[in-house]
Coordinates of C-alpha atoms in Angstrom, one line a residue:
Chain X
X1 CA 21.2 11.0 -18.7
X2 CA 20.9 13.6 -21.4
X3 CA 21.6 17.3 -21.7
X4 CA 19.1 18.0 -24.4
X5 CA 16.1 16.5 -26.0
X6 CA 17.8 15.8 -29.4
X7 CA 20.7 14.1 -27.6
X8 CA 18.3 11.8 -25.8
X9 CA 16.5 11.0 -29.0
X10 CA 19.6 10.2 -30.8
X11 CA 20.6 7.8 -28.0
X12 CA 17.2 6.2 -28.1
X13 CA 17.3 5.7 -31.8
X14 CA 20.8 4.3 -31.5
X15 CA 19.6 1.9 -28.9
X16 CA 16.8 0.6 -31.1
X17 CA 18.2 -2.1 -33.2
X18 CA 15.5 -1.8 -36.0
X19 CA 16.7 1.7 -36.5
X20 CA 20.3 1.7 -35.8
X21 CA 21.0 -1.4 -37.9
X22 CA 19.1 0.0 -40.8
X23 CA 21.4 3.0 -40.9
X24 CA 24.6 1.3 -39.7
X25 CA 24.7 3.6 -36.6
X26 CA 24.5 6.8 -38.6
X27 CA 22.2 8.7 -36.3
X28 CA 23.2 12.2 -35.6
X29 CA 22.1 15.5 -34.1
X30 CA 22.1 18.2 -36.8
X31 CA 25.1 19.8 -35.0
X32 CA 27.1 16.7 -35.5
X33 CA 26.9 16.3 -39.3
X34 CA 26.3 18.3 -42.5
X35 CA 26.4 15.4 -45.0
X36 CA 25.8 12.0 -43.4
X37 CA 25.2 10.3 -46.7
X38 CA 22.4 7.6 -46.9
X39 CA 21.0 5.7 -45.2
X40 CA 21.1 8.1 -42.2
X41 CA 19.0 9.8 -39.6
X42 CA 19.5 13.5 -38.5
X43 CA 17.6 14.9 -35.5
X44 CA 16.9 18.5 -35.5
X45 CA 15.4 20.7 -32.8
X46 CA 12.8 23.0 -34.0
X47 CA 11.8 24.8 -30.8
X48 CA 10.3 24.4 -27.5
X49 CA 7.2 25.7 -25.6
X50 CA 6.0 25.9 -22.1
X51 CA 8.1 25.7 -19.0
X52 CA 7.4 29.3 -17.6
X53 CA 6.8 29.3 -14.0
X54 CA 7.0 32.1 -11.3
X55 CA 10.2 30.5 -9.7
X56 CA 11.8 29.7 -13.0
X57 CA 10.7 26.1 -13.0
X58 CA 12.4 22.8 -13.2
X59 CA 13.1 22.8 -16.9
X60 CA 10.4 20.6 -18.3
X61 CA 9.5 21.7 -21.7
X62 CA 7.8 20.3 -24.8
X63 CA 10.4 20.2 -27.4
X64 CA 9.6 19.8 -31.1
X65 CA 11.9 17.5 -32.9
X66 CA 12.3 16.6 -36.6
X67 CA 13.7 13.3 -37.4
X68 CA 15.0 13.2 -41.0
X69 CA 15.4 9.8 -42.5
X70 CA 17.6 9.7 -45.6
X71 CA 17.7 6.7 -48.0
X72 CA 18.3 5.9 -51.5
X73 CA 14.8 4.8 -52.4
X74 CA 11.4 6.2 -51.4
X75 CA 10.5 2.7 -49.9
X76 CA 13.5 2.6 -47.8
X77 CA 13.0 6.1 -46.5
X78 CA 9.4 5.4 -45.6
X79 CA 10.5 2.0 -43.9
X80 CA 13.0 4.0 -41.9
X81 CA 10.4 6.6 -40.8
X82 CA 8.1 3.9 -39.8
X83 CA 10.9 2.3 -37.7
X84 CA 11.6 5.6 -36.1
X85 CA 7.8 6.1 -35.3
X86 CA 7.7 2.6 -33.8
X87 CA 10.7 3.5 -31.7
X88 CA 9.4 6.8 -30.3
X89 CA 5.6 6.8 -30.5
X90 CA 4.1 3.6 -31.8
X91 CA 0.5 3.5 -32.4
X92 CA -0.2 0.2 -30.7
X93 CA 1.8 0.5 -27.5
X94 CA 3.0 3.1 -25.0
X95 CA 5.1 5.8 -26.4
X96 CA 8.8 6.4 -25.4
X97 CA 9.0 7.5 -21.9
X98 CA 12.3 7.3 -19.9
X99 CA 12.5 9.4 -16.7
X100 CA 16.1 8.5 -16.1
X101 CA 16.9 10.1 -19.5
X102 CA 14.7 13.1 -18.8
X103 CA 12.0 12.1 -21.3
X104 CA 8.5 12.4 -19.8
X105 CA 6.4 11.7 -22.8
X106 CA 6.6 11.5 -26.6
X107 CA 3.9 12.3 -29.1
X108 CA 4.0 11.8 -32.9
X109 CA 2.9 14.9 -34.9
X110 CA 3.4 14.8 -38.5
X111 CA 5.1 13.0 -41.3
X112 CA 6.2 14.4 -44.7
X113 CA 8.1 13.0 -47.7
X114 CA 10.7 14.7 -49.9
X115 CA 13.8 14.5 -52.0
X116 CA 17.0 16.3 -51.6
X117 CA 18.9 18.2 -54.4
X118 CA 21.2 15.3 -54.9
X119 CA 18.3 12.8 -55.3
X120 CA 18.4 11.2 -51.9
X121 CA 14.9 10.3 -50.6
X122 CA 13.8 11.9 -47.4
X123 CA 11.2 10.9 -44.9
X124 CA 10.6 13.5 -42.1
X125 CA 8.9 12.5 -38.9
X126 CA 8.1 15.2 -36.3
X127 CA 7.6 14.6 -32.6
X128 CA 6.8 16.4 -29.5
X129 CA 9.0 15.3 -26.7
X130 CA 8.5 16.4 -23.1
X131 CA 12.1 16.7 -21.8
X132 CA 13.7 17.8 -18.6
X133 CA 17.5 17.9 -18.5
X134 CA 19.0 15.3 -16.2
X135 CA 22.7 16.3 -16.5
Chain I
X1 CA 9.5 47.6 -11.3
X2 CA 8.5 44.2 -12.3
X3 CA 6.3 43.6 -15.2
X4 CA 6.9 39.9 -15.7
X5 CA 5.8 37.1 -13.5
X6 CA 9.2 35.6 -12.8
X7 CA 10.4 36.5 -9.4
X8 CA 7.1 36.2 -7.6
X9 CA 6.6 33.6 -4.9
X10 CA 3.7 32.3 -2.8
X11 CA 4.2 30.6 0.4
X12 CA 2.1 29.1 3.2
X13 CA 3.0 28.6 6.8
X14 CA 2.8 24.9 7.3
X15 CA 2.5 25.4 11.1
X16 CA 4.7 22.6 12.3
X17 CA 7.9 24.7 12.2
X18 CA 6.1 28.0 12.0
X19 CA 7.9 28.6 8.8
X20 CA 6.8 29.8 5.5
X21 CA 7.3 27.1 2.7
X22 CA 7.2 28.2 -1.0
X23 CA 4.8 26.6 -3.3
X24 CA 6.8 25.3 -6.2
X25 CA 6.1 25.4 -10.0
X26 CA 3.4 27.9 -9.7
X27 CA 2.3 29.1 -13.2
X28 CA -0.1 31.8 -12.2
X29 CA -1.2 33.4 -9.0
X30 CA -3.9 36.1 -8.6
X31 CA -2.4 38.4 -5.9
X32 CA -5.1 38.9 -3.3
X33 CA -6.7 42.3 -2.8
X34 CA -6.4 43.7 0.7
X35 CA -10.2 43.8 0.7
X36 CA -13.1 45.5 -1.0
X37 CA -14.1 48.6 0.7
X38 CA -17.7 48.9 1.5
X39 CA -19.7 52.0 1.0
X40 CA -22.8 53.3 2.7
X41 CA -25.0 56.1 1.7
X42 CA -26.9 58.4 3.7
X43 CA -29.7 60.7 2.6
X44 CA -29.5 62.5 6.1
X45 CA -26.0 63.7 5.0
X46 CA -27.7 65.2 2.1
X47 CA -25.5 67.9 0.7
X48 CA -26.9 70.0 -1.9
X49 CA -29.5 67.5 -3.0
X50 CA -27.1 64.7 -3.6
X51 CA -27.0 61.4 -1.6
X52 CA -23.7 61.3 0.3
X53 CA -21.7 58.1 0.2
X54 CA -19.1 57.2 2.9
X55 CA -16.6 54.4 3.1
X56 CA -17.2 51.7 5.7
X57 CA -14.9 48.6 6.2
X58 CA -13.1 46.2 4.0
X59 CA -14.4 42.8 3.0
X60 CA -11.7 40.1 2.4
X61 CA -12.0 38.4 -1.0
X62 CA -10.7 35.0 -2.5
X63 CA -7.5 34.6 -4.3
X64 CA -6.4 31.7 -6.7
X65 CA -3.1 30.1 -7.5
X66 CA -2.2 27.4 -10.2
X67 CA 0.7 25.1 -10.0
X68 CA 2.1 22.1 -11.8
X69 CA 1.0 18.9 -10.0
X70 CA 3.3 16.8 -8.1
X71 CA 2.3 14.2 -5.5
X72 CA 4.2 15.6 -2.5
X73 CA 3.2 19.1 -2.8
X74 CA -0.4 18.2 -3.6
X75 CA -0.8 16.1 -0.6
X76 CA 1.0 18.7 1.6
X77 CA -1.4 21.5 0.5
X78 CA -4.5 19.3 0.4
X79 CA -4.0 18.6 4.1
X80 CA -4.5 22.4 4.8
X81 CA -7.9 22.4 3.2
X82 CA -10.3 24.0 5.6
X83 CA -7.7 25.1 8.1
X84 CA -6.8 28.7 8.7
X85 CA -3.2 29.4 7.7
X86 CA -0.9 32.2 7.1
X87 CA -0.2 32.9 3.3
X88 CA 2.5 35.1 2.0
X89 CA 3.0 36.6 -1.4
X90 CA 6.3 38.1 -2.4
X91 CA 7.7 40.0 -5.5
X92 CA 11.4 39.4 -5.0
X93 CA 12.6 41.5 -7.9
X94 CA 12.7 45.0 -6.4
X95 CA 15.8 45.8 -4.4
X96 CA 13.4 45.8 -1.4
X97 CA 11.1 42.9 -1.9
X98 CA 7.3 43.6 -1.7
X99 CA 5.6 41.2 0.6
X100 CA 2.0 40.8 1.8
X101 CA 1.0 38.4 4.5
X102 CA -2.6 37.5 5.1
X103 CA -4.7 34.8 6.9
X104 CA -6.7 32.5 4.7
X105 CA -8.4 29.2 4.3
X106 CA -7.8 26.9 1.4
X107 CA -11.3 26.2 0.4
X108 CA -10.8 24.5 -3.0
X109 CA -7.9 22.5 -4.3
X110 CA -8.6 21.0 -7.6
X111 CA -6.6 18.9 -10.1
X112 CA -7.4 20.1 -13.7
X113 CA -8.2 17.7 -16.4
X114 CA -5.4 15.3 -17.4
X115 CA -4.5 15.8 -21.1
X116 CA -2.5 13.3 -23.1
X117 CA -0.1 16.0 -24.2
X118 CA 0.2 18.5 -21.4
X119 CA 1.2 19.1 -17.8
X120 CA -1.5 18.4 -15.1
X121 CA -2.2 21.7 -13.3
X122 CA -3.8 22.2 -9.8
X123 CA -5.9 25.2 -9.0
X124 CA -6.2 26.2 -5.3
X125 CA -8.6 28.9 -4.0
X126 CA -8.0 30.6 -0.7
X127 CA -10.6 32.6 1.2
X128 CA -8.9 35.4 3.0
X129 CA -10.2 35.7 6.5
X130 CA -8.7 38.8 7.9
X131 CA -6.6 42.0 7.2
X132 CA -3.4 41.6 5.2
X133 CA -0.2 42.8 6.7

């Protein structure tokens, strides 16, 4: 169960060994950390759309989440980003869908590369996650 | 006064218990018009060289509603297709709710295209068969 899309996403990434092991378990929502060091992953909620119904609805909305992958090298950041994509929305198998956790579907949207002020490499992956609170 | 959609409800009398049951997860409803008033014209009632037009009777019209698909509700409503039922639309937001009840037949009940990244919608069309109350 999860109360928010970003919490469900953090739980999913922590449960994925290829991701969690690569960052030694440092997977956070943006509310939980301001400086996670590297390597680390920070999940940020960018917004939501949909969900408006005459009777208020059942809470299913499409959330846009940004997953920032921090690493010391560009190659490591890219590999981390690829591992996150494989965990949430792989190109060759069904995307992440877990109704018990409130996740009805996941879609990869975008990928960008960058570098922080202190020289840490950053790979940002953006996803659309259809989420309905279960808690 | 209600100028936003939230707070409106559409229900159909399922018959078995003679009770109205709300249709859940409606995203859009076109409230039914009470009926289009027909007009007749008469040259015999010519008044000052102008053809006189007079109102006749109302003709019921169709209305549509759209909801998010779920199996149970789709099957329940689909079973009503072609059968005369009582439908009720309500605006619950005023202190004294505005309600209109009318007889109608569900003539069309169509699942919309299934998209990879979207909620499946169903559009129902009801032909009103008599006067609204």
